[in-house]
XYZ file of C-alpha atoms in Angstrom:
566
model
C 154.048 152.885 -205.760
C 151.979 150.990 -208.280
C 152.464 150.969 -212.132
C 149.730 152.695 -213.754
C 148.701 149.228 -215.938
C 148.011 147.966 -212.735
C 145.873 150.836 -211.436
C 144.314 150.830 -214.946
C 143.729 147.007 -214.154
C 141.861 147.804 -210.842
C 139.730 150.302 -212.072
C 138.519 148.800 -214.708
C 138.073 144.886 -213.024
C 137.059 146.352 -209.048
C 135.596 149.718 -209.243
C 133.952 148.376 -212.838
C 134.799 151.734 -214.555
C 135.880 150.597 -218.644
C 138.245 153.666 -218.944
C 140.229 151.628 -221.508
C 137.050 152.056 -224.050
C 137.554 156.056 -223.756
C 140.984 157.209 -225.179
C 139.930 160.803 -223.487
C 139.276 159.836 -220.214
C 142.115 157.321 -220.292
C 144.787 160.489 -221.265
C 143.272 162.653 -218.887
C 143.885 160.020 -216.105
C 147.255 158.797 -217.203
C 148.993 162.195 -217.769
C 152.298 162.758 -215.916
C 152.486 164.698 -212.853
C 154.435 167.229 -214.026
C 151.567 167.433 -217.241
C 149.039 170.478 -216.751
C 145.768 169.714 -218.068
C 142.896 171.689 -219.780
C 140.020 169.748 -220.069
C 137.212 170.604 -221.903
C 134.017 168.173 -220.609
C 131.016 168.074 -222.283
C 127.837 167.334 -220.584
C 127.254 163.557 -219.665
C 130.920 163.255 -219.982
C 132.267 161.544 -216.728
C 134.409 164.559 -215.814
C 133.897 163.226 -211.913
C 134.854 160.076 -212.702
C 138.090 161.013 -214.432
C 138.609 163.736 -211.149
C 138.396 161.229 -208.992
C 140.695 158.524 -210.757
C 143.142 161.308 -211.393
C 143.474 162.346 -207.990
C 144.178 158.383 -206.706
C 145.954 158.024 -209.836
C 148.189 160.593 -208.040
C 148.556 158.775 -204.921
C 148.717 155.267 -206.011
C 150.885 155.498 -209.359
C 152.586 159.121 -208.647
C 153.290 158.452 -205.099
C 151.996 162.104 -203.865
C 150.559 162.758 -200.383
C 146.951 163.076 -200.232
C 147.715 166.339 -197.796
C 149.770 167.504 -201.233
C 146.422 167.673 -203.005
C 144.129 170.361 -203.506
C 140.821 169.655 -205.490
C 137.790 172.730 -205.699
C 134.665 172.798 -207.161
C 131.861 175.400 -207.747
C 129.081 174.123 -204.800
C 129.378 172.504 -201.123
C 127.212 169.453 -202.706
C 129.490 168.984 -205.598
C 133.049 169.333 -203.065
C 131.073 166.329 -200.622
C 130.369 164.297 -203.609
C 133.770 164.176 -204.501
C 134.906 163.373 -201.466
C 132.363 160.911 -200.913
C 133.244 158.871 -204.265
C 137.055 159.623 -203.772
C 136.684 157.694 -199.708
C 134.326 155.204 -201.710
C 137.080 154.235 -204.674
C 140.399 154.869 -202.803
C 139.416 152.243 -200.040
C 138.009 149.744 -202.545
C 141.923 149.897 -203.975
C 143.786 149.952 -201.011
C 141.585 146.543 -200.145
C 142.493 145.281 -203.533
C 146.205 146.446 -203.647
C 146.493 144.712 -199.411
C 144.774 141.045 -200.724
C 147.489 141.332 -203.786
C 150.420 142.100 -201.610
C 149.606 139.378 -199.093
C 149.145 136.960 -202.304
C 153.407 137.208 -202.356
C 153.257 136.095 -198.733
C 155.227 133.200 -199.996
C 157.718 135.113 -202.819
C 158.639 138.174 -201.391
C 161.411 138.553 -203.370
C 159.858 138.445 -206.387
C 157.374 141.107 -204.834
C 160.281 142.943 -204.152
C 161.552 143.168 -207.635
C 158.413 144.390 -208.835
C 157.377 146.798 -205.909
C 160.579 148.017 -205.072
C 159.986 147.546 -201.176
C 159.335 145.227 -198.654
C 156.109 143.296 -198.291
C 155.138 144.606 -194.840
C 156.710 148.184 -195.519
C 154.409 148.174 -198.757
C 151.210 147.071 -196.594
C 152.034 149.460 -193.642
C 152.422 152.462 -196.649
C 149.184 151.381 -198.332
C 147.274 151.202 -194.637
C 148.942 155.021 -194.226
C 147.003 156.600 -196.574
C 144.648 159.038 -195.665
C 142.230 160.216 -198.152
C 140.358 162.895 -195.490
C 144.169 164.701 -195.658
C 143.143 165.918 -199.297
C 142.089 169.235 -199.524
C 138.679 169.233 -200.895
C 135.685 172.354 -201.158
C 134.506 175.293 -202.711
C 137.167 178.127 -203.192
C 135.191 179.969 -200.639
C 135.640 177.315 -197.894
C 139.380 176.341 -198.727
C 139.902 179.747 -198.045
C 138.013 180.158 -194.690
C 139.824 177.006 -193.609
C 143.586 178.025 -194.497
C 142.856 181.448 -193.274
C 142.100 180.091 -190.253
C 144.709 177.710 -189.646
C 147.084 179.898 -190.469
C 146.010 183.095 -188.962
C 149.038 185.006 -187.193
C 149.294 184.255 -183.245
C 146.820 186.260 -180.957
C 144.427 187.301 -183.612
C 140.711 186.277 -184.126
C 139.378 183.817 -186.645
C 137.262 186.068 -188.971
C 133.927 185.790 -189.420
C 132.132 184.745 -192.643
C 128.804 185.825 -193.455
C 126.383 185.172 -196.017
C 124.632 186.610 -198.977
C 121.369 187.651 -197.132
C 123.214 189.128 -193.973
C 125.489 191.116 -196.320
C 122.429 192.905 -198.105
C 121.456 193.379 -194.076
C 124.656 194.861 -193.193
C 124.431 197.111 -196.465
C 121.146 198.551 -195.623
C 121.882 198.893 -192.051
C 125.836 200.429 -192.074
C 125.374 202.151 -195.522
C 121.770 203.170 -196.638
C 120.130 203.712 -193.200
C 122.938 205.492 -191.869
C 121.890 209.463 -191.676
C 118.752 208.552 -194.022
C 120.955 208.258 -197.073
C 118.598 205.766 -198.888
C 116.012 208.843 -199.305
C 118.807 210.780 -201.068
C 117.385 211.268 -204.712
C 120.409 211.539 -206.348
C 121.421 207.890 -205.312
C 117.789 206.467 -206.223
C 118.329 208.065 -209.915
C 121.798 206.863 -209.889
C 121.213 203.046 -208.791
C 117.944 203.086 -211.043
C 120.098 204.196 -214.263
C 122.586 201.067 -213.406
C 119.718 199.141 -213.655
C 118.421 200.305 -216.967
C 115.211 201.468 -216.037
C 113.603 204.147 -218.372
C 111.769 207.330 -217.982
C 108.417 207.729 -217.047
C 106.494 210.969 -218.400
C 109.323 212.731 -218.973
C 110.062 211.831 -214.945
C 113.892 210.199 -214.269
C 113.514 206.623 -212.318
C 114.013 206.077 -209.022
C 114.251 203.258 -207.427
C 113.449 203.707 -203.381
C 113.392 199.929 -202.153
C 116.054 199.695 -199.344
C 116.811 196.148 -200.168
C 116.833 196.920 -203.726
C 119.334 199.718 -203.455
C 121.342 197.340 -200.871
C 121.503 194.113 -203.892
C 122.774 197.194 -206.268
C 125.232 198.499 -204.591
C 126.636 195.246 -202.975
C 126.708 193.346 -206.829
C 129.095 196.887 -207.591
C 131.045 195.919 -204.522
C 131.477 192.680 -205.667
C 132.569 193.262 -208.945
C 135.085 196.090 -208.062
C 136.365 192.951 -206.045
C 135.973 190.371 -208.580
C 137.832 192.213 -211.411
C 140.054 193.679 -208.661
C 139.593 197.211 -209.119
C 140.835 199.695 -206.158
C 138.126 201.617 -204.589
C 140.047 204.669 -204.616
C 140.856 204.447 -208.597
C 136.877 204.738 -208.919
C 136.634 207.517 -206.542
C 139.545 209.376 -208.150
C 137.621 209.026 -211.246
C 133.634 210.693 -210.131
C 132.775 214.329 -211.215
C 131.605 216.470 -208.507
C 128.700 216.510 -210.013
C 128.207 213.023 -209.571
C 126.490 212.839 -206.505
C 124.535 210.159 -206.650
C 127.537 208.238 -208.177
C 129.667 209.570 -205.037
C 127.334 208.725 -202.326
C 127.303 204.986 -203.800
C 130.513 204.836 -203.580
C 130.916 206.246 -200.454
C 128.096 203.814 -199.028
C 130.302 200.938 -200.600
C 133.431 202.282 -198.763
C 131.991 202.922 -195.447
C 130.743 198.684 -195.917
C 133.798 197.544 -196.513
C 135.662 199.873 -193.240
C 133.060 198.507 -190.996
C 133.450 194.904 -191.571
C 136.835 195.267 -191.799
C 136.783 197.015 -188.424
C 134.704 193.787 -186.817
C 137.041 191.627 -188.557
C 134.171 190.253 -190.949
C 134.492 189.011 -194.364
C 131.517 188.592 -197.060
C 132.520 186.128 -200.145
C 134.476 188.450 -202.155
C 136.313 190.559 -199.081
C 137.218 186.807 -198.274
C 138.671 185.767 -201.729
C 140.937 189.041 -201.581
C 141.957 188.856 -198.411
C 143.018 184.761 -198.900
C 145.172 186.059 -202.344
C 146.440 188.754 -200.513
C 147.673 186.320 -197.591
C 149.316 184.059 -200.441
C 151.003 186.468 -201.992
C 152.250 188.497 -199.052
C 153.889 185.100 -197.605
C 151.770 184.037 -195.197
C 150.475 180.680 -196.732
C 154.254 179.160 -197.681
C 153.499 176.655 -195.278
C 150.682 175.774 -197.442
C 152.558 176.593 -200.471
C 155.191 174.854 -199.742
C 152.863 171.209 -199.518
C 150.956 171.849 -202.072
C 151.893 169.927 -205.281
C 148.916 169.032 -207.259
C 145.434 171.753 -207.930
C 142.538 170.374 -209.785
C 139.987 173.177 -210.567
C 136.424 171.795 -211.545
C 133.704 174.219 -213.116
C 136.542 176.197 -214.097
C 134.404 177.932 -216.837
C 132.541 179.954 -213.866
C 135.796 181.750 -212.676
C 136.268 185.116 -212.454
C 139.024 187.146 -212.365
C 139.853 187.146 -208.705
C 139.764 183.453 -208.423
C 141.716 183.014 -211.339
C 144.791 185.133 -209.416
C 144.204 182.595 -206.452
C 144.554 179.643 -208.728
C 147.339 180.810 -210.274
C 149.453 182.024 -207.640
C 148.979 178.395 -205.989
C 150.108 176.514 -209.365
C 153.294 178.502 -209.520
C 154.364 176.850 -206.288
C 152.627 173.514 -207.284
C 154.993 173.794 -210.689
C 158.178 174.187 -208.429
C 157.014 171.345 -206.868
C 157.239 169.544 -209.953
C 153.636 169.160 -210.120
C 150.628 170.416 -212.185
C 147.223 172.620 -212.598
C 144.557 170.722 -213.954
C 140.967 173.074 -214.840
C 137.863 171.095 -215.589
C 135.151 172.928 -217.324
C 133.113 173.432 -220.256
C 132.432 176.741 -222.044
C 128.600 176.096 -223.388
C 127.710 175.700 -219.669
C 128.954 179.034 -218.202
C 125.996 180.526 -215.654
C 127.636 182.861 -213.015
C 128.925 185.891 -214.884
C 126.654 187.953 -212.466
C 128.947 186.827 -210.047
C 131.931 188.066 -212.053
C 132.652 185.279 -214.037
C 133.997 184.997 -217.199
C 134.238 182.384 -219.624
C 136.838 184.156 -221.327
C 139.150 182.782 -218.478
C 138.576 179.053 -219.509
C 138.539 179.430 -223.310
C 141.891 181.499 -223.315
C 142.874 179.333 -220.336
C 146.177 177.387 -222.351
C 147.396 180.965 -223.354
C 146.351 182.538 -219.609
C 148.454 179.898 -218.094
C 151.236 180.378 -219.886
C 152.193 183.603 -217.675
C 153.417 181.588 -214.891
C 155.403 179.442 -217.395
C 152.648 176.763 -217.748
C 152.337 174.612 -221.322
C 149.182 173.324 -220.379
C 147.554 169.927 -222.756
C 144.022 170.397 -223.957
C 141.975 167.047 -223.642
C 138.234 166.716 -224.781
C 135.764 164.930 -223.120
C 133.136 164.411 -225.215
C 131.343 161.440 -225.296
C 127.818 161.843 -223.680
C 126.916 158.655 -221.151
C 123.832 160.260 -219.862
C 121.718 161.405 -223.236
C 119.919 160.015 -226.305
C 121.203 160.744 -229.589
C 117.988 163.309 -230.191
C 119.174 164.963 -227.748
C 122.682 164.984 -228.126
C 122.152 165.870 -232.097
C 119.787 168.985 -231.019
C 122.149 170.217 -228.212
C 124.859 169.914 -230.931
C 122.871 172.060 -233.807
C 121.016 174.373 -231.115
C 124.421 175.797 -230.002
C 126.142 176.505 -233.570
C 122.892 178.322 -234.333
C 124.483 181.823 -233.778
C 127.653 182.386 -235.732
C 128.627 185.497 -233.405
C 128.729 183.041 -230.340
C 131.215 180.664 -231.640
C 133.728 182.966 -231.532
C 132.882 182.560 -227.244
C 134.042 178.889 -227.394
C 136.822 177.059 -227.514
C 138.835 177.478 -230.336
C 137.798 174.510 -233.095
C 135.426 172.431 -230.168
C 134.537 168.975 -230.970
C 130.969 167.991 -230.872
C 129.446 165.912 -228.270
C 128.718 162.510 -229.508
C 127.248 159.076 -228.018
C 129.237 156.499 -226.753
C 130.013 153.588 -229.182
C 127.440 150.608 -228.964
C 130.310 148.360 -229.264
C 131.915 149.845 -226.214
C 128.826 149.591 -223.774
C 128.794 146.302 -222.333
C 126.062 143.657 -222.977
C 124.395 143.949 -219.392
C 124.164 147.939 -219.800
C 121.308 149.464 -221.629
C 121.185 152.489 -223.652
C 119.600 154.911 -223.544
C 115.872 155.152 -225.186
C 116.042 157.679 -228.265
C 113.518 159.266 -227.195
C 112.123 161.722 -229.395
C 112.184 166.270 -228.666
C 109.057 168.041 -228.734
C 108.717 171.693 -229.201
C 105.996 173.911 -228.310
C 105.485 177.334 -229.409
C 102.496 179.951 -228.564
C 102.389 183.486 -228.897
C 102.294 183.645 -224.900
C 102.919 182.449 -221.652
C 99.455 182.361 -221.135
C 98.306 180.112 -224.251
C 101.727 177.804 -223.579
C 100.702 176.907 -220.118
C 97.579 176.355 -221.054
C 98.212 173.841 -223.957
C 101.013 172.560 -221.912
C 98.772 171.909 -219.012
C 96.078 170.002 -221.264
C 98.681 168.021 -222.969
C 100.543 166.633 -219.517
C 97.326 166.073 -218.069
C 95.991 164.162 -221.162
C 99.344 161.997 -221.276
C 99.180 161.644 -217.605
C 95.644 159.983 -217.852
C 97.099 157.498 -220.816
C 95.266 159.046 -223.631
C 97.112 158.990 -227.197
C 97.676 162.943 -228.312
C 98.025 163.262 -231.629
C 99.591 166.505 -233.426
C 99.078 166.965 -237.227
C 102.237 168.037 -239.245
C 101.697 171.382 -240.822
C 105.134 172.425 -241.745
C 108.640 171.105 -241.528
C 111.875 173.491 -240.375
C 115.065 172.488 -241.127
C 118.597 173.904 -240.808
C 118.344 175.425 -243.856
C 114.748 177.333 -242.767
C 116.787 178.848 -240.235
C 119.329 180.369 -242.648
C 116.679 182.019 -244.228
C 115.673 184.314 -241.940
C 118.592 186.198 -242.545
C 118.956 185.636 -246.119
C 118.802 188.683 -248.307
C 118.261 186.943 -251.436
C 114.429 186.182 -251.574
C 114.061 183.867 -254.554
C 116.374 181.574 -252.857
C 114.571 182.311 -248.982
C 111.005 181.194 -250.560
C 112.149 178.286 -252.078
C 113.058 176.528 -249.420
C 110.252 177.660 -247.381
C 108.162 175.970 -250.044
C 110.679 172.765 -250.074
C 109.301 173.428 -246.324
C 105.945 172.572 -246.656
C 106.368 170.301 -249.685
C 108.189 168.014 -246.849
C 104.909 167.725 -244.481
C 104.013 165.114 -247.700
C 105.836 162.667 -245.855
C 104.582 162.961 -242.266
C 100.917 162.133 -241.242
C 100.792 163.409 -237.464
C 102.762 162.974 -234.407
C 101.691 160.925 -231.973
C 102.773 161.059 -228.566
C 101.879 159.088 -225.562
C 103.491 157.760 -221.673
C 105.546 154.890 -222.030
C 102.872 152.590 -219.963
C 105.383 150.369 -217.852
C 108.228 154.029 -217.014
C 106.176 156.808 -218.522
C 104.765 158.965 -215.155
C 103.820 162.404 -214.524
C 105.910 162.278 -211.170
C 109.045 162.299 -214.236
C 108.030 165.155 -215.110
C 110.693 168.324 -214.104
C 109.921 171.513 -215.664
C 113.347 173.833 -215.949
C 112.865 177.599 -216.215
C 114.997 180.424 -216.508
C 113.088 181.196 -212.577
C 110.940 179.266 -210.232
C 109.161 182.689 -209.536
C 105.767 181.580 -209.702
C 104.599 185.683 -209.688
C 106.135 189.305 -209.956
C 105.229 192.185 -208.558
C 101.642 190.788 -208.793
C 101.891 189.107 -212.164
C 101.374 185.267 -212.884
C 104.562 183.984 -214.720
C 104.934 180.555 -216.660
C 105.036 178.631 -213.712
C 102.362 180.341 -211.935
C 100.521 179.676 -214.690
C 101.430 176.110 -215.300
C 100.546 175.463 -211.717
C 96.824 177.189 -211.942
C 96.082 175.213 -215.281
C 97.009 171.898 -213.924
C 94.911 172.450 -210.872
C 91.622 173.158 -212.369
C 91.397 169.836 -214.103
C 89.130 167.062 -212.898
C 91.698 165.147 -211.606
C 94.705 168.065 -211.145
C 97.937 167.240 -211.328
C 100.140 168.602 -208.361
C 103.328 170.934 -208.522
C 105.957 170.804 -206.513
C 107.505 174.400 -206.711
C 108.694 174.866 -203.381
C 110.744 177.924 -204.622
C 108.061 179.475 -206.552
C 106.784 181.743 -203.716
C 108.746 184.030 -201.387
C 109.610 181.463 -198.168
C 107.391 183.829 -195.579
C 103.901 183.189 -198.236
C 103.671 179.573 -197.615
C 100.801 179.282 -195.611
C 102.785 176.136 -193.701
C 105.832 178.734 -192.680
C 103.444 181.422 -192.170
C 101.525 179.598 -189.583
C 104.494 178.348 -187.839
C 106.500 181.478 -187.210
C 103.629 182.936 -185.899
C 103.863 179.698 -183.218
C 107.438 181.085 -182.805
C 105.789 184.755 -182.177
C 103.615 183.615 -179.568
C 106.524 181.752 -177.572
C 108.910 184.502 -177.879
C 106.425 187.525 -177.073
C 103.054 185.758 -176.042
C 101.115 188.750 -174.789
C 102.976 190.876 -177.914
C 104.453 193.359 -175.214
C 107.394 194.120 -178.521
C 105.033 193.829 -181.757
């Protein structure tokens, strides 16, 4: 339709995006249809940015049908954002490429020559395009959707349900059916999975119905995720296995039931929707489809990976490509099957179905400071075991080039990475506490230097050869010479505690009766004079807060106000 220069042209002069500065971003965009992509995006990276221009890249320079276009991510949000900026961009150029074609009002021939079409045919084509025809959504809900437009005549749509009514529908088909979540055997058998250890000299149960319902569904879902037949496992259990047997009979009897009622959980769904595309019952999807972009691709598991890659082979045919986003130091969902073996071994994965797939790195960083960008950098070649978990010879993150940022835009602040380190979760919220609260009044809080770590410290630790290990330790401390103290304080015009976002490996505020580090944070920050407030509202279970409490009790009343049921 358009020549890519002039696309280029648009997006850097209308939508005010500089892709010309980034050689990455520029490839990524510019690559041929028929071009299958790996790209590995660091964090900070602008891998929505380069989705997005891809995808009208595709329509505008490559000519394809929005309806040709498939485009998942990993989360509803991310899908709508997307979408969102793709509606946003795509109607900012169709404005832009309508003003230019009227401009030839006068010289249509000469807009002719260079479009290939007439003036009003070009116009009309431009006004055609509909960006809402692109398929766009988790894998999850591009599934429910094609599943149910393309259900066969006289059948029902099936029924999705979620996490939380799945562990229902385990407790109540499976573990409450004849009693079976007091057999013994399956409470020794579920706590073993689990880890736990014995107790004078007594073998662990665990007896929690919802428990045992989490357990057995995450085995359900991984039989599913790594596509393992039920039957193989069952062919495989001693008989005297029982607890192993009746978990795998609870599992079964799950799976008949829902299948019976014509509902799906997450995973049933996934293998259902691959079994529908490979048993012929998509090709009128198939047939469309031309272009997949895969975002978060590092997340994947197995199953998903089988979807994908049954829809590129007909998007190849269609002379077009499979493009995977992702990036390998951020995987976070392998307990729901994922495995970031899938992305790093994705170029020789792909080549199965006869793709050559280009590797492109994304890796300058547009949202850090170079502290932090230098520590993320060290912090993950730490351990010499994990690199062999990344991508094969991965380029560092780095900043963007001052000389490419343009005189208006401001970079970002260096500012500087503090670590604090106590002996417990106790002592660091405490300290923690005192030092936000300090900070948050405007005080100065000064630290004095006692010792210096470097790279070379941390080699140390594993060094056998001693002489060498207390030498440096001693070039250590010979460094704090040079250093007075650290002083750290708000910065007085941006610097607030309302910045402030503390990120934990869980919100849980307590367990099983225990404070944990945000319980604790919380309690320590609240006994000052003037407390600074948390906003957890995840760090409790939902039916604690005094707030819900209160009004489903209102609800109570309504539904049963002389408590005739309860």
């Amino acid at each position: 339709m358009i020549s890519y220069e002039e696309f280029k042209e648009i997006v850097v002069n209308v939508l005010e995006r500089d892709i010309s500065s980034n050689e990455e971003q520029d490839l990524a965009i510019s690559s041929d249809l028929n071009q299958s992509l790996f790209i590995v995006a660091g964090p900070g990276s602008g891998k929505t940015t380069v989705m997005v221009l891809k995808i009208l890249k595709f329509i505008f320079v490559d000519d394809v049908n929005p309806k040709e276009i498939l485009a998942t991510t990993f989360t509803k949000k991310a899908a709508a954002e997307l979408l969102s900026r793709i509606l946003s961009w795509g109607d900012k150029i169709k404005k832009e490429l309508e003003i230019k074609a009227w401009s030839y009002l006068d010289e249509q021939d000469e807009f002719l020559e260079i479009y290939g079409m007439e003036l009003m045919d070009f116009v009309k084509k431009i006004k055609r395009i509909d960006f809402n025809l692109i398929i766009t959504g988790t894998i999850d809900s591009v599934a429910e959707e094609l599943l149910r437009v393309h259900r066969d005549p006289g059948t029902n749509q099936p029924v999705l349900i979620e996490e939380f009514v799945a562990t229902s529908a385990m407790m109540n088909l499976g573990l409450y059916y004849h009693d079976r979540y007091l057999d013994t055997n399956l409470q020794e058998y579920l706590a073993e999975l689990k880890g736990k250890e014995e107790y004078n000299g007594k073998k662990p149960v665990i007896k929690n119905p919802s428990q045992m319902a989490d357990i057995l569904l995450d085995i359900k879902n991984r039989m599913y995720y790594d596509q393992v037949e039920l039957n193989d496992i069952l062919a495989t259990i001693k008989p005297q296995d029982k607890g192993k047997q009746l978990a795998f009979k609870i599992i079964g009897d799950y799976i008949d039931e829902l299948k019976s009622r014509n509902i799906y959980d997450f995973p049933m769904l996934e293998k259902e929707f691959l079994n529908r595309l490979s048993n012929s019952k998509l090709d009128v999807f198939l047939n469309d489809v031309k272009v997949i972009l895969v975002d978060e691709y590092q997340d994947t598991n197995l199953l998903q990976e089988s979807i994908y890659f049954k829809i590129a082979v007909s998007a190849i045919a269609n002379n077009g490509n499979i493009t995977v986003v992702g990036d390998d130091d951020q995987s976070l969902y392998r307990f729901r099957g994922a495995t970031v073996d899938l992305f790093t071994n994705f170029k020789k994965r792909v080549k199965i179905i006869g793709v050559d797939a280009q590797e492109i790195n994304l890796r300058t960083n547009y949202r850090s400071t170079e502290n932090i960008i230098g520590l993320c950098n060290k912090f993950v070649e730490l351990d010499e075991e994990y690199q062999s978990a990344r991508v094969e010879d991965k380029l560092r993150i780095c900043s963007p080039n001052k000389d490419n940022v343009d005189e208006d835009e401001e970079m970002p602040k260096n500012i500087p990475i503090l670590g604090m380190f106590r002996s417990n979760e106790t002592i660091l919220a405490r300290d923690l506490s005192k030092l936000i609260t300090e900070l948050s009044k405007g005080k100065e809080v000064k630290y004095k230097v006692k010792r210096v770590l470097t790279k070379e410290h941390y080699q140390s630790i594993t060094n056998k050869n001693q002489t060498k290990m207390l030498d440096i330790r001693k070039d250590n401390f010979e460094k704090v010479k040079e250093y007075d103290e650290i002083v750290l304080r708000l910065d007085p015009e941006n610097g607030s505690p309302s910045d402030i976002a503390f990120l934990t490996y869980s919100p849980k505020e307590s367990t099983s009766g225990n404070r944990m580090l945000p319980g604790l944070l919380k309690k320590y920050l609240s006994k000052y004079k003037d407390p600074v407030e948390v906003f957890n509202p995840r760090g409790e279970d939902f039916q604690s807060i005094e707030a819900v409490s209160i009004f489903c009790g209102l609800m109570l009343e309504c539904i049963d106000p002389e408590g005739k049921i309860q």
